[in-house]
Amino acid sequence: MKNCYLIDFNPIGNEDVGYLVELEENKQIPFNIKRVYYTHSVPDETQRGFHAHKNLEQVLICLNGKIKVKCFDGEIAKIYELNCNNKGLYVGGMVWLEMLDYTKEAILLVLASQIYNEDDYIRNFGEFIKIADNFNSKKNKSIE
Ligand code: T46
């Protein structure tokens, strides 16, 4: 699927001393990092997300616990289970996101390419589908 893939980080250390994971912009993280935020203490059964971004790029890292992230690019849907702090999920623009099945102790850290801007969100699924269809039909025309 478009604009969505897992990144493997390279933990430094061992079982005896523990591990350190380095995250640098334009290295492990494929953009300049302008903002960092995290969610925690999400109650059972709560689902978050239900939006896409027009342009924002993000890497989602589940530092503790487990979270499922459903991604839909307008054509293909895929569910990623984030259960390991050595992996990040890259999500670019025009990917509809739904986060579900948070375990009690789940902490989701997000590194983002832009400061917070509500205008970059598409929070209406119908609007997302319209824009994605338009985008995909333009892309298919240029491939034909
Ligand atoms: C995303 C997923 C993975 C801010 O004031 N500043 C911020 O930097 C962010 C991210 C949010 N907010 C406000 C906006 C809402 O009033 O915090 C409130 C909760 O945000 P939201 O409902 O969008 O939270 P999630 O967990 O559904 O989505 C968040 C990000 O907003 C979103 O960009 O991709 O995490």
PDB file of C-alpha atoms and ligand atoms in Angstrom:
ATOM      1  CA  MET A   1       0.000   0.000   0.000  1.00  0.00           C
ATOM      2  CA  LYS A   2       1.030   3.580  -0.668  1.00  0.00           C
ATOM      3  CA  ASN A   3       2.733   5.853   1.836  1.00  0.00           C
ATOM      4  CA  CYS A   4       2.787   3.367   4.673  1.00  0.00           C
ATOM      5  CA  TYR A   5       5.580   0.978   5.683  1.00  0.00           C
ATOM      6  CA  LEU A   6       7.436  -0.407   8.688  1.00  0.00           C
ATOM      7  CA  ILE A   7      10.946   0.765   9.569  1.00  0.00           C
ATOM      8  CA  ASP A   8      13.288  -1.478  11.577  1.00  0.00           C
ATOM      9  CA  PHE A   9      15.437   0.334  14.108  1.00  0.00           C
ATOM     10  CA  ASN A  10      18.756  -0.957  15.307  1.00  0.00           C
ATOM     11  CA  PRO A  11      18.833  -1.268  19.103  1.00  0.00           C
ATOM     12  CA  ILE A  12      22.269  -0.735  20.624  1.00  0.00           C
ATOM     13  CA  GLY A  13      23.121  -2.815  23.694  1.00  0.00           C
ATOM     14  CA  ASN A  14      22.404  -6.264  25.051  1.00  0.00           C
ATOM     15  CA  GLU A  15      20.387  -8.134  27.665  1.00  0.00           C
ATOM     16  CA  ASP A  16      22.941  -7.341  30.387  1.00  0.00           C
ATOM     17  CA  VAL A  17      22.876  -3.541  30.082  1.00  0.00           C
ATOM     18  CA  GLY A  18      19.605  -2.940  28.220  1.00  0.00           C
ATOM     19  CA  TYR A  19      19.060  -1.211  24.890  1.00  0.00           C
ATOM     20  CA  LEU A  20      19.231   2.238  23.334  1.00  0.00           C
ATOM     21  CA  VAL A  21      17.445   3.104  20.116  1.00  0.00           C
ATOM     22  CA  GLU A  22      18.730   6.147  18.225  1.00  0.00           C
ATOM     23  CA  LEU A  23      16.248   8.146  16.115  1.00  0.00           C
ATOM     24  CA  GLU A  24      17.746  10.925  14.002  1.00  0.00           C
ATOM     25  CA  GLU A  25      16.006  13.029  11.404  1.00  0.00           C
ATOM     26  CA  ASN A  26      16.785  12.039   7.812  1.00  0.00           C
ATOM     27  CA  LYS A  27      18.474   8.900   9.060  1.00  0.00           C
ATOM     28  CA  GLN A  28      16.245   6.354  10.820  1.00  0.00           C
ATOM     29  CA  ILE A  29      13.379   8.874  10.460  1.00  0.00           C
ATOM     30  CA  PRO A  30      12.936   9.829   6.783  1.00  0.00           C
ATOM     31  CA  PHE A  31      12.123  13.539   7.295  1.00  0.00           C
ATOM     32  CA  ASN A  32      12.988  16.583   9.421  1.00  0.00           C
ATOM     33  CA  ILE A  33      11.348  16.160  12.837  1.00  0.00           C
ATOM     34  CA  LYS A  34       9.333  19.254  13.839  1.00  0.00           C
ATOM     35  CA  ARG A  35       7.117  17.759  16.558  1.00  0.00           C
ATOM     36  CA  VAL A  36       6.947  14.858  18.983  1.00  0.00           C
ATOM     37  CA  TYR A  37       3.834  13.739  20.857  1.00  0.00           C
ATOM     38  CA  TYR A  38       2.602  10.623  22.602  1.00  0.00           C
ATOM     39  CA  THR A  39      -0.619   9.038  23.800  1.00  0.00           C
ATOM     40  CA  HIS A  40      -0.992   6.850  26.881  1.00  0.00           C
ATOM     41  CA  SER A  41      -3.671   5.507  29.264  1.00  0.00           C
ATOM     42  CA  VAL A  42      -6.126   4.927  26.417  1.00  0.00           C
ATOM     43  CA  PRO A  43      -9.102   3.058  27.942  1.00  0.00           C
ATOM     44  CA  ASP A  44     -10.161  -0.412  26.755  1.00  0.00           C
ATOM     45  CA  GLU A  45     -12.252  -0.507  23.583  1.00  0.00           C
ATOM     46  CA  THR A  46     -11.362   3.096  22.709  1.00  0.00           C
ATOM     47  CA  GLN A  47     -10.543   3.716  19.092  1.00  0.00           C
ATOM     48  CA  ARG A  48      -8.626   6.798  18.004  1.00  0.00           C
ATOM     49  CA  GLY A  49      -7.612   8.308  14.700  1.00  0.00           C
ATOM     50  CA  PHE A  50     -10.385   8.257  12.078  1.00  0.00           C
ATOM     51  CA  HIS A  51      -8.598  10.826   9.994  1.00  0.00           C
ATOM     52  CA  ALA A  52      -5.977  11.258   7.300  1.00  0.00           C
ATOM     53  CA  HIS A  53      -3.414  13.984   6.781  1.00  0.00           C
ATOM     54  CA  LYS A  54      -3.028  15.900   3.559  1.00  0.00           C
ATOM     55  CA  ASN A  55       0.738  16.296   3.726  1.00  0.00           C
ATOM     56  CA  LEU A  56       2.042  15.411   7.179  1.00  0.00           C
ATOM     57  CA  GLU A  57       4.597  12.616   7.460  1.00  0.00           C
ATOM     58  CA  GLN A  58       4.817  10.675  10.714  1.00  0.00           C
ATOM     59  CA  VAL A  59       6.531   7.693  12.291  1.00  0.00           C
ATOM     60  CA  LEU A  60       4.492   5.860  14.950  1.00  0.00           C
ATOM     61  CA  ILE A  61       6.389   3.865  17.570  1.00  0.00           C
ATOM     62  CA  CYS A  62       4.701   1.765  20.224  1.00  0.00           C
ATOM     63  CA  LEU A  63       7.115   2.174  23.144  1.00  0.00           C
ATOM     64  CA  ASN A  64       5.197  -0.123  25.474  1.00  0.00           C
ATOM     65  CA  GLY A  65       2.217  -2.477  25.134  1.00  0.00           C
ATOM     66  CA  LYS A  66       0.427  -3.122  21.845  1.00  0.00           C
ATOM     67  CA  ILE A  67      -1.687  -1.131  19.403  1.00  0.00           C
ATOM     68  CA  LYS A  68      -3.272  -2.035  16.073  1.00  0.00           C
ATOM     69  CA  VAL A  69      -3.177   0.592  13.359  1.00  0.00           C
ATOM     70  CA  LYS A  70      -5.514   0.237  10.401  1.00  0.00           C
ATOM     71  CA  CYS A  71      -4.253   2.121   7.340  1.00  0.00           C
ATOM     72  CA  PHE A  72      -6.231   2.725   4.155  1.00  0.00           C
ATOM     73  CA  ASP A  73      -4.823   4.544   1.140  1.00  0.00           C
ATOM     74  CA  GLY A  74      -8.140   4.760  -0.732  1.00  0.00           C
ATOM     75  CA  GLU A  75      -7.521   1.447  -2.485  1.00  0.00           C
ATOM     76  CA  ILE A  76      -5.830  -0.960  -0.090  1.00  0.00           C
ATOM     77  CA  ALA A  77      -6.338  -1.432   3.663  1.00  0.00           C
ATOM     78  CA  LYS A  78      -3.807  -3.033   5.961  1.00  0.00           C
ATOM     79  CA  ILE A  79      -3.677  -3.584   9.723  1.00  0.00           C
ATOM     80  CA  TYR A  80      -0.278  -3.241  11.382  1.00  0.00           C
ATOM     81  CA  GLU A  81       0.190  -4.551  14.906  1.00  0.00           C
ATOM     82  CA  LEU A  82       2.709  -2.360  16.718  1.00  0.00           C
ATOM     83  CA  ASN A  83       4.040  -4.428  19.590  1.00  0.00           C
ATOM     84  CA  CYS A  84       7.740  -3.748  19.596  1.00  0.00           C
ATOM     85  CA  ASN A  85       9.728  -0.578  20.265  1.00  0.00           C
ATOM     86  CA  ASN A  86      12.370  -1.546  17.670  1.00  0.00           C
ATOM     87  CA  LYS A  87      10.001  -0.782  14.779  1.00  0.00           C
ATOM     88  CA  GLY A  88       8.288   2.361  13.545  1.00  0.00           C
ATOM     89  CA  LEU A  89       5.344   2.705  11.191  1.00  0.00           C
ATOM     90  CA  TYR A  90       5.919   5.412   8.575  1.00  0.00           C
ATOM     91  CA  VAL A  91       2.658   7.071   7.502  1.00  0.00           C
ATOM     92  CA  GLY A  92       2.661   9.791   4.849  1.00  0.00           C
ATOM     93  CA  GLY A  93      -0.120  11.951   3.449  1.00  0.00           C
ATOM     94  CA  MET A  94      -3.497  10.626   2.273  1.00  0.00           C
ATOM     95  CA  VAL A  95      -3.601   7.536   4.473  1.00  0.00           C
ATOM     96  CA  TRP A  96      -6.765   7.064   6.550  1.00  0.00           C
ATOM     97  CA  LEU A  97      -5.721   5.942  10.057  1.00  0.00           C
ATOM     98  CA  GLU A  98      -7.632   4.142  12.780  1.00  0.00           C
ATOM     99  CA  MET A  99      -5.923   3.036  15.993  1.00  0.00           C
ATOM    100  CA  LEU A 100      -7.584   0.245  17.964  1.00  0.00           C
ATOM    101  CA  ASP A 101      -7.010  -2.548  20.492  1.00  0.00           C
ATOM    102  CA  TYR A 102      -4.754  -0.452  22.714  1.00  0.00           C
ATOM    103  CA  THR A 103      -3.528  -2.541  25.625  1.00  0.00           C
ATOM    104  CA  LYS A 104      -3.761  -0.823  29.006  1.00  0.00           C
ATOM    105  CA  GLU A 105      -0.059  -0.020  29.188  1.00  0.00           C
ATOM    106  CA  ALA A 106       0.283   1.075  25.528  1.00  0.00           C
ATOM    107  CA  ILE A 107       2.321   4.204  24.852  1.00  0.00           C
ATOM    108  CA  LEU A 108       2.342   5.483  21.277  1.00  0.00           C
ATOM    109  CA  LEU A 109       5.155   7.897  20.466  1.00  0.00           C
ATOM    110  CA  VAL A 110       4.821   9.871  17.226  1.00  0.00           C
ATOM    111  CA  LEU A 111       7.505  11.841  15.392  1.00  0.00           C
ATOM    112  CA  ALA A 112       6.000  14.309  12.933  1.00  0.00           C
ATOM    113  CA  SER A 113       7.350  16.378  10.045  1.00  0.00           C
ATOM    114  CA  GLN A 114       5.281  19.512  10.799  1.00  0.00           C
ATOM    115  CA  ILE A 115       3.985  21.456  13.756  1.00  0.00           C
ATOM    116  CA  TYR A 116       0.359  20.846  14.726  1.00  0.00           C
ATOM    117  CA  ASN A 117      -2.018  22.206  12.094  1.00  0.00           C
ATOM    118  CA  GLU A 118      -5.691  21.230  12.194  1.00  0.00           C
ATOM    119  CA  ASP A 119      -6.039  22.350   8.524  1.00  0.00           C
ATOM    120  CA  ASP A 120      -3.860  19.411   7.470  1.00  0.00           C
ATOM    121  CA  TYR A 121      -6.398  16.892   8.849  1.00  0.00           C
ATOM    122  CA  ILE A 122      -9.157  15.234   6.837  1.00  0.00           C
ATOM    123  CA  ARG A 123     -11.546  14.029   9.547  1.00  0.00           C
ATOM    124  CA  ASN A 124     -14.480  13.145   7.287  1.00  0.00           C
ATOM    125  CA  PHE A 125     -14.213   9.729   5.595  1.00  0.00           C
ATOM    126  CA  GLY A 126     -16.420  10.743   2.641  1.00  0.00           C
ATOM    127  CA  GLU A 127     -14.181  13.728   1.965  1.00  0.00           C
ATOM    128  CA  PHE A 128     -11.102  11.492   2.206  1.00  0.00           C
ATOM    129  CA  ILE A 129     -12.546   9.018  -0.343  1.00  0.00           C
ATOM    130  CA  LYS A 130     -13.370  11.852  -2.754  1.00  0.00           C
ATOM    131  CA  ILE A 131      -9.844  13.297  -2.594  1.00  0.00           C
ATOM    132  CA  ALA A 132      -8.203   9.833  -2.729  1.00  0.00           C
ATOM    133  CA  ASP A 133     -10.334   8.777  -5.757  1.00  0.00           C
ATOM    134  CA  ASN A 134      -9.428  11.958  -7.553  1.00  0.00           C
ATOM    135  CA  PHE A 135      -5.748  11.469  -6.737  1.00  0.00           C
ATOM    136  CA  ASN A 136      -5.754   7.784  -7.789  1.00  0.00           C
ATOM    137  CA  SER A 137      -7.606   8.411 -11.063  1.00  0.00           C
ATOM    138  CA  LYS A 138      -5.131  11.191 -11.980  1.00  0.00           C
ATOM    139  CA  LYS A 139      -2.242   8.848 -11.135  1.00  0.00           C
ATOM    140  CA  ASN A 140      -3.695   5.981 -13.229  1.00  0.00           C
ATOM    141  CA  LYS A 141      -4.211   8.337 -16.192  1.00  0.00           C
ATOM    142  CA  SER A 142      -0.571   9.399 -16.078  1.00  0.00           C
ATOM    143  CA  ILE A 143       0.535   5.718 -15.958  1.00  0.00           C
ATOM    144  CA  GLU A 144      -1.671   4.673 -18.967  1.00  0.00           C
TER     145      GLU A 144
HETATM  146  C1  T46 B   1      -2.290  11.020  14.192  1.00  0.00           C
HETATM  147  C2  T46 B   1      -2.409   9.958  15.240  1.00  0.00           C
HETATM  148  C3  T46 B   1      -1.411   8.862  15.117  1.00  0.00           C
HETATM  149  C4  T46 B   1      -2.856  19.027  19.670  1.00  0.00           C
HETATM  150  O1  T46 B   1      -3.283  20.052  20.264  1.00  0.00           O
HETATM  151  N1  T46 B   1      -1.535  18.959  19.304  1.00  0.00           N
HETATM  152  C5  T46 B   1      -1.016  17.866  18.684  1.00  0.00           C
HETATM  153  O2  T46 B   1       0.189  17.843  18.360  1.00  0.00           O
HETATM  154  C6  T46 B   1      -1.897  16.773  18.385  1.00  0.00           C
HETATM  155  C7  T46 B   1      -1.346  15.549  17.683  1.00  0.00           C
HETATM  156  C8  T46 B   1      -3.210  16.858  18.765  1.00  0.00           C
HETATM  157  N2  T46 B   1      -3.660  17.972  19.395  1.00  0.00           N
HETATM  158  C9  T46 B   1      -5.069  18.014  19.847  1.00  0.00           C
HETATM  159  C10 T46 B   1      -6.129  17.871  18.762  1.00  0.00           C
HETATM  160  C11 T46 B   1      -7.276  17.221  19.504  1.00  0.00           C
HETATM  161  O3  T46 B   1      -8.037  18.214  20.152  1.00  0.00           O
HETATM  162  O4  T46 B   1      -5.260  16.898  20.729  1.00  0.00           O
HETATM  163  C12 T46 B   1      -6.584  16.396  20.598  1.00  0.00           C
HETATM  164  C13 T46 B   1      -6.557  14.919  20.311  1.00  0.00           C
HETATM  165  O5  T46 B   1      -6.090  14.724  18.959  1.00  0.00           O
HETATM  166  P1  T46 B   1      -6.660  13.561  18.037  1.00  0.00           P
HETATM  167  O6  T46 B   1      -8.049  13.266  18.387  1.00  0.00           O
HETATM  168  O7  T46 B   1      -6.349  13.906  16.621  1.00  0.00           O
HETATM  169  O8  T46 B   1      -5.749  12.317  18.544  1.00  0.00           O
HETATM  170  P2  T46 B   1      -5.563  10.908  17.831  1.00  0.00           P
HETATM  171  O9  T46 B   1      -4.868  10.016  18.825  1.00  0.00           O
HETATM  172  O10 T46 B   1      -6.836  10.420  17.243  1.00  0.00           O
HETATM  173  O11 T46 B   1      -4.586  11.214  16.603  1.00  0.00           O
HETATM  174  C14 T46 B   1      -3.251  11.579  16.843  1.00  0.00           C
HETATM  175  C15 T46 B   1      -2.846  12.759  15.924  1.00  0.00           C
HETATM  176  O12 T46 B   1      -3.745  13.843  16.112  1.00  0.00           O
HETATM  177  C16 T46 B   1      -2.846  12.363  14.478  1.00  0.00           C
HETATM  178  O13 T46 B   1      -2.168  13.353  13.731  1.00  0.00           O
HETATM  179  O14 T46 B   1      -1.891  10.740  13.072  1.00  0.00           O
HETATM  180  O15 T46 B   1      -2.386  10.475  16.589  1.00  0.00           O
END
